[in-house]
C-alpha positions as semicolon CSV with decimal commas, in nm:
position;residue;x (nm);y (nm);z (nm)
1;X;1,942;14,191;18,268
2;X;1,902;14,325;18,627
3;X;2,283;14,353;18,631
4;X;2,310;14,517;18,282
5;X;2,000;14,752;18,394
6;X;2,193;14,839;18,688
7;X;2,518;14,906;18,530
8;X;2,347;15,137;18,262
9;X;2,201;15,344;18,527
10;X;2,529;15,404;18,691
11;X;2,694;15,456;18,338
12;X;2,438;15,752;18,275
13;X;2,462;15,886;18,596
14;X;2,837;15,891;18,594
15;X;2,837;16,050;18,239
16;X;2,614;16,328;18,284
17;X;2,633;16,425;18,644
18;X;2,866;16,690;18,530
19;X;2,563;16,875;18,441
20;X;2,476;16,901;18,802
21;X;2,836;16,976;18,913
22;X;2,827;17,259;18,669
23;X;2,593;17,433;18,900
24;X;2,866;17,491;19,146
25;X;3,181;17,387;18,964
26;X;3,169;17,683;18,699
27;X;3,182;17,954;18,997
28;X;3,420;17,761;19,181
29;X;3,681;17,723;18,904
30;X;3,588;18,025;18,702
31;X;3,496;17,830;18,387
32;X;3,284;17,968;18,142
33;X;2,984;17,825;17,971
34;X;3,204;17,750;17,654
35;X;3,455;17,552;17,877
36;X;3,168;17,358;18,026
37;X;3,025;17,275;17,699
38;X;3,346;17,179;17,544
39;X;3,446;16,964;17,829
40;X;3,113;16,798;17,859
41;X;3,124;16,693;17,497
42;X;3,504;16,624;17,475
43;X;3,408;16,292;17,650
44;X;3,263;16,165;17,311
45;X;3,593;16,222;17,114
46;X;3,763;15,978;17,340
47;X;3,440;15,739;17,293
48;X;3,434;15,782;16,925
49;X;3,814;15,686;16,868
50;X;3,820;15,381;17,075
51;X;3,462;15,255;17,059
52;X;3,499;15,017;16,744
53;X;3,830;14,833;16,856
54;X;3,671;14,802;17,199
55;X;3,359;14,615;17,096
56;X;3,587;14,389;16,862
57;X;3,789;14,294;17,177
58;X;3,460;14,216;17,374
59;X;3,375;13,997;17,064
60;X;3,693;13,806;17,093
61;X;3,747;13,800;17,488
62;X;3,381;13,795;17,597
63;X;3,142;14,029;17,765
64;X;3,250;13,927;18,154
65;X;3,603;14,024;18,125
66;X;3,575;14,345;17,893
67;X;3,238;14,490;18,070
68;X;3,438;14,441;18,402
69;X;3,732;14,631;18,280
70;X;3,518;14,914;18,149
71;X;3,326;14,969;18,448
72;X;3,633;14,967;18,683
73;X;3,832;15,217;18,480
74;X;3,550;15,460;18,441
75;X;3,479;15,455;18,794
76;X;3,835;15,546;18,888
77;X;3,857;15,818;18,632
78;X;3,524;15,956;18,720
79;X;3,625;15,998;19,085
80;X;3,936;16,147;18,972
81;X;3,723;16,445;18,804
82;X;3,690;16,574;19,175
83;X;4,038;16,675;19,151
84;X;4,035;16,887;18,846
85;X;4,146;17,269;18,871
86;X;4,204;17,423;18,514
87;X;4,012;17,386;18,176
88;X;4,308;17,149;18,061
89;X;4,258;16,923;18,339
90;X;3,895;16,909;18,299
91;X;3,906;16,834;17,950
92;X;4,174;16,573;18,012
93;X;3,938;16,374;18,255
94;X;3,660;16,414;18,036
95;X;3,845;16,271;17,732
96;X;3,986;15,972;17,956
97;X;3,639;15,889;18,070
98;X;3,516;15,876;17,726
99;X;3,793;15,643;17,631
100;X;3,720;15,432;17,945
101;X;3,358;15,404;17,886
102;X;3,387;15,354;17,489
103;X;3,306;14,981;17,498
104;X;3,009;14,985;17,744
105;X;2,686;15,086;17,561
106;X;2,766;14,909;17,223
107;X;2,905;14,584;17,413
108;X;2,582;14,569;17,600
109;X;2,398;14,612;17,267
110;X;2,612;14,335;17,088
111;X;2,564;14,117;17,405
112;X;2,184;14,139;17,372
113;X;2,215;14,010;17,018
114;X;2,403;13,675;17,164
115;X;2,099;13,621;17,383
116;X;1,786;13,736;17,188
117;X;1,635;13,708;16,849
118;X;1,554;14,014;16,666
119;X;1,174;14,013;16,724
120;X;1,224;14,043;17,093
121;X;1,505;14,280;17,091
122;X;1,345;14,608;17,108
123;X;1,156;14,538;17,426
124;X;1,492;14,414;17,558
125;X;1,688;14,710;17,453
126;X;1,403;14,930;17,596
127;X;1,427;14,750;17,921
128;X;1,820;14,820;17,925
129;X;1,747;15,180;17,846
130;X;1,498;15,224;18,096
131;X;1,814;15,299;18,279
132;X;1,826;15,647;18,126
133;X;1,499;15,744;18,303
134;X;1,559;15,555;18,605
135;X;1,887;15,737;18,650
136;X;1,707;16,070;18,583
137;X;1,447;15,969;18,849
138;X;1,671;15,890;19,123
139;X;2,031;16,037;19,017
140;X;1,884;16,395;18,993
141;X;1,750;16,408;19,328
142;X;2,069;16,225;19,477
143;X;2,306;16,445;19,301
144;X;2,130;16,757;19,427
145;X;2,119;16,614;19,770
146;X;2,495;16,531;19,764
147;X;2,561;16,909;19,632
148;X;2,360;17,065;19,899
149;X;2,418;16,848;20,225
150;X;2,793;16,732;20,159
151;X;2,906;17,102;20,029
152;X;3,191;17,203;20,257
153;X;3,226;16,878;20,446
154;X;3,600;16,799;20,545
155;X;3,672;17,086;20,306
156;X;3,563;16,945;20,010
157;X;3,308;17,100;19,773
158;X;2,964;16,969;19,684
159;X;3,053;16,895;19,309
160;X;3,385;16,725;19,413
161;X;3,159;16,496;19,665
162;X;2,944;16,421;19,385
163;X;3,215;16,305;19,146
164;X;3,383;16,100;19,438
165;X;3,058;15,926;19,595
166;X;2,882;15,853;19,239
167;X;3,200;15,684;19,126
168;X;3,203;15,395;19,372
169;X;2,920;15,172;19,254
170;X;3,077;15,151;18,906
171;X;3,397;14,990;19,068
172;X;3,178;14,760;19,284
173;X;2,949;14,642;19,025
174;X;3,238;14,566;18,768
175;X;3,360;14,308;19,031
176;X;3,021;14,174;19,038
177;X;2,987;14,125;18,659
178;X;3,336;13,960;18,649
179;X;3,176;13,683;18,859
180;X;2,801;13,665;18,753
181;X;2,807;13,726;18,354
182;X;2,786;13,441;18,112
183;X;2,934;13,524;17,769
184;X;2,700;13,310;17,576
185;X;2,372;13,104;17,613
186;X;2,574;12,780;17,591
187;X;2,781;12,885;17,889
188;X;2,468;12,953;18,118
189;X;2,464;12,721;18,398
190;X;2,089;12,830;18,490
191;X;1,969;12,682;18,163
192;X;1,876;12,334;18,081
193;X;2,053;12,168;17,784
194;X;1,719;12,185;17,590
195;X;1,674;12,531;17,661
196;X;2,031;12,624;17,553
197;X;2,000;12,447;17,232
198;X;1,642;12,618;17,141
199;X;1,763;12,982;17,222
200;X;2,078;12,902;17,028
201;X;1,918;12,756;16,733
202;X;1,672;13,043;16,684
203;X;1,959;13,294;16,704
204;X;2,196;13,083;16,459
205;X;1,913;13,064;16,226
206;X;1,843;13,429;16,218
207;X;2,215;13,504;16,174
208;X;2,193;13,343;15,847
209;X;1,948;13,595;15,717
210;X;2,154;13,882;15,817
211;X;2,360;14,097;15,585
212;X;2,697;14,263;15,625
213;X;2,889;13,933;15,694
214;X;3,234;14,089;15,687
215;X;3,370;14,386;15,887
216;X;3,494;14,557;15,571
217;X;3,141;14,568;15,435
218;X;3,030;14,742;15,742
219;X;3,285;15,042;15,669
220;X;3,173;15,067;15,312
221;X;2,779;15,054;15,363
222;X;2,543;15,297;15,288
223;X;2,299;15,162;15,526
224;X;2,536;15,197;15,820
225;X;2,595;15,582;15,718
226;X;2,229;15,621;15,702
227;X;2,196;15,459;16,057
228;X;2,478;15,675;16,183
229;X;2,312;15,980;16,051
230;X;1,983;15,898;16,212
231;X;2,151;15,855;16,532
232;X;2,350;16,149;16,526
233;X;2,019;16,365;16,542
234;X;1,889;16,162;16,831
235;X;2,211;16,193;17,018
236;X;2,205;16,591;16,967
237;X;1,870;16,575;17,142
238;X;1,983;16,290;17,405
239;X;2,293;16,482;17,545
240;X;2,110;16,825;17,509
241;X;1,877;16,702;17,771
242;X;2,185;16,484;17,966
243;X;2,411;16,778;17,996
244;X;2,181;17,104;17,993
245;X;1,851;16,994;18,172
246;X;1,960;17,100;18,511
247;X;2,036;17,440;18,339
248;X;1,708;17,468;18,166
249;X;1,524;17,417;18,488
250;X;1,735;17,686;18,671
251;X;1,654;17,931;18,382
252;X;1,274;17,867;18,493
253;X;1,380;18,030;18,828
254;X;1,479;17,744;19,046
255;X;1,820;17,755;19,193
256;X;1,855;17,505;19,463
257;X;2,058;17,200;19,328
258;X;1,847;16,968;19,540
259;X;1,514;17,127;19,414
260;X;1,636;17,109;19,058
261;X;1,724;16,747;19,091
262;X;1,351;16,689;19,256
263;X;1,204;16,867;18,910
264;X;1,368;16,591;18,711
265;X;1,178;16,314;18,854
266;X;0,825;16,387;18,656
267;X;0,968;16,400;18,307
268;X;1,191;16,087;18,351
269;X;0,918;15,910;18,509
270;X;0,683;15,977;18,203
271;X;0,961;15,877;17,972
272;X;0,999;15,546;18,155
273;X;0,605;15,465;18,100
274;X;0,620;15,580;17,756
275;X;0,955;15,409;17,649
276;X;0,822;15,059;17,797
277;X;0,480;15,077;17,615
278;X;0,650;15,192;17,278
279;X;0,897;14,917;17,285
280;X;0,642;14,646;17,370
281;X;0,395;14,775;17,099
282;X;0,678;14,784;16,835
283;X;0,765;14,437;16,891
284;X;0,381;14,309;16,908
285;X;0,323;14,480;16,593
286;X;0,691;14,437;16,420
287;X;0,661;14,792;16,294
288;X;0,968;15,003;16,367
289;X;0,988;15,341;16,160
290;X;0,680;15,525;16,315
291;X;0,775;15,389;16,674
292;X;1,088;15,566;16,619
293;X;1,004;15,898;16,417
294;X;0,708;15,955;16,637
295;X;0,910;16,013;16,955
296;X;1,180;16,227;16,729
297;X;0,907;16,449;16,637
298;X;0,742;16,490;16,980
299;X;1,103;16,575;17,104
300;X;1,151;16,827;16,854
301;X;0,830;16,988;16,956
302;X;0,922;16,992;17,314
303;X;1,258;17,152;17,252
304;X;1,081;17,440;17,055
305;X;0,844;17,500;17,363
306;X;1,142;17,480;17,603
307;X;1,251;17,837;17,446
308;X;0,946;17,998;17,611
309;X;1,097;17,970;17,950
310;X;1,148;18,361;18,021
311;X;0,778;18,439;17,885
312;X;0,608;18,136;18,008
313;X;0,754;17,897;18,276
314;X;0,442;17,663;18,244
315;X;0,471;17,634;17,857
316;X;0,833;17,552;17,907
317;X;0,787;17,301;18,180
318;X;0,534;17,117;17,906
319;X;0,804;17,134;17,668
320;X;1,076;17,005;17,882
321;X;0,843;16,684;17,950
322;X;0,802;16,625;17,596
323;X;1,160;16,671;17,501
324;X;1,263;16,406;17,784
325;X;0,985;16,180;17,678
326;X;1,074;16,185;17,298
327;X;1,422;16,161;17,340
328;X;1,441;15,882;17,590
329;X;1,192;15,675;17,391
330;X;1,372;15,731;17,056
331;X;1,702;15,585;17,174
332;X;1,579;15,213;17,227
333;X;1,365;15,226;16,943
334;X;1,646;15,336;16,724
335;X;1,851;15,039;16,798
336;X;1,588;14,791;16,695
337;X;1,692;14,912;16,352
338;X;2,074;14,825;16,277
339;X;2,034;14,508;16,480
340;X;1,755;14,360;16,259
341;X;1,990;14,356;15,962
342;X;2,372;14,300;16,114
343;X;2,496;13,969;16,208
344;X;2,819;13,791;16,308
345;X;3,135;13,970;16,374
346;X;3,017;14,255;16,130
347;X;2,757;14,311;16,413
348;X;3,042;14,419;16,677
349;X;3,188;14,651;16,413
350;X;2,845;14,782;16,290
351;X;2,694;14,858;16,612
352;X;3,026;15,030;16,736
353;X;3,051;15,237;16,424
354;X;2,697;15,365;16,425
355;X;2,711;15,408;16,783
356;X;3,041;15,601;16,784
357;X;2,956;15,812;16,473
358;X;2,622;15,902;16,604
359;X;2,766;15,995;16,937
360;X;2,959;16,269;16,783
361;X;2,627;16,434;16,852
362;X;2,727;16,397;17,213
363;X;3,035;16,613;17,138
364;X;2,895;16,879;16,918
365;X;2,554;16,910;17,114
366;X;2,682;17,045;17,452
367;X;2,971;17,217;17,280
368;X;2,765;17,422;17,043
369;X;2,492;17,495;17,289
370;X;2,771;17,623;17,532
371;X;2,913;17,833;17,265
372;X;2,565;17,978;17,175
373;X;2,474;18,040;17,529
374;X;2,827;18,241;17,590
375;X;2,755;18,452;17,287
376;X;2,382;18,514;17,321
377;X;2,326;18,467;17,692
378;X;2,035;18,231;17,656
379;X;1,983;17,867;17,559
380;X;1,706;17,956;17,292
381;X;1,908;17,934;16,977
382;X;2,078;17,593;17,095
383;X;1,754;17,425;17,180
384;X;1,602;17,542;16,832
385;X;1,913;17,376;16,652
386;X;1,851;17,062;16,861
387;X;1,476;17,042;16,767
388;X;1,585;17,063;16,396
389;X;1,838;16,790;16,463
390;X;1,558;16,546;16,586
391;X;1,305;16,654;16,308
392;X;1,578;16,564;16,062
393;X;1,611;16,209;16,186
394;X;1,261;16,167;16,172
395;X;1,254;16,267;15,800
396;X;1,539;16,024;15,748
397;X;1,371;15,733;15,884
398;X;1,039;15,782;15,704
399;X;1,212;15,860;15,373
400;X;1,515;15,659;15,331
401;X;1,470;15,363;15,560
402;X;1,262;15,071;15,385
403;X;1,027;14,913;15,602
404;X;1,090;14,563;15,481
405;X;1,446;14,592;15,596
406;X;1,367;14,680;15,973
407;X;0,978;14,568;16,032
408;X;1,085;14,225;16,181
């Protein structure tokens, strides 16, 4: 879990550091807000196209080899983003980064199902996804510091240094994964035979009670479509935060990249605490729906308050904290739902299908916000749209997800 957590922190930083690079990159390369929004979002088209086959390959060859491949290739591509000069090159690198990273997150979720039974999984997924707020706590200040203090060094712009330096850890960690991961419980050298048998028996017994035992059934399942629809709304909010939070902060009057980075510490710190508490409480009570719908409603409220930045920076700051806390908490709480009823090879396809379909929100969210900002001059209309998406997900959870299906 420590290695998985570190990998997720690096993945999240490499995925959204373009939000900080934007603060200098747009003026240097003469890109519009629409170009940035499309480039940020096009990452998820590559993600969408290759996620299901990537997860099926992981299921066949094992997490050790495949996660190593993912980390090394995305690190190389992320670093090469420093070389872009035109919108077409920017789009190409973002698309390739999405393809390279497409197997990572669903692979981690699938890997967790090999090791933990469902009644422990919400807390474990929440632990993995603490990487998101941790990345915000440390990644923001680090990204801001790189852009301020490395700008112009050796004739390289601050945003270029950002991509180059933050790509190195992914490649190094890929090597660590190759030599340290065990694909299954039965392969773990650090467990006794009795411990292996106990864990494996519990997971095998649980697998027999799960539905969608064929891959084909996943693609025709109304449950999977419902899960993907819920996740789409959540991801619309998640990547509004991931790609636009530095811009939201800048619109309150803060212009220095390092100071913007420092201001991400508080909301992500609050999110870290709230996420862990909610995951543990959900597992202890074995209640899933309200533990997910509640954070979605909280995030929607926060996005609405963020629109008040021009007239009331203090109110917008409160909204920013609520939005980050709600979004960050809703992601791990969501994954307790589909993993409670998917099993076998279908879990590989189902988790990937839900994730890649939902992650189309990662394409539409930054792209639509960028277009709206270009035409209206503010983020307000885009933030209201995101609030509506988060609220729609909450409604779907409470009205269409049966409690007996997921409360395990």
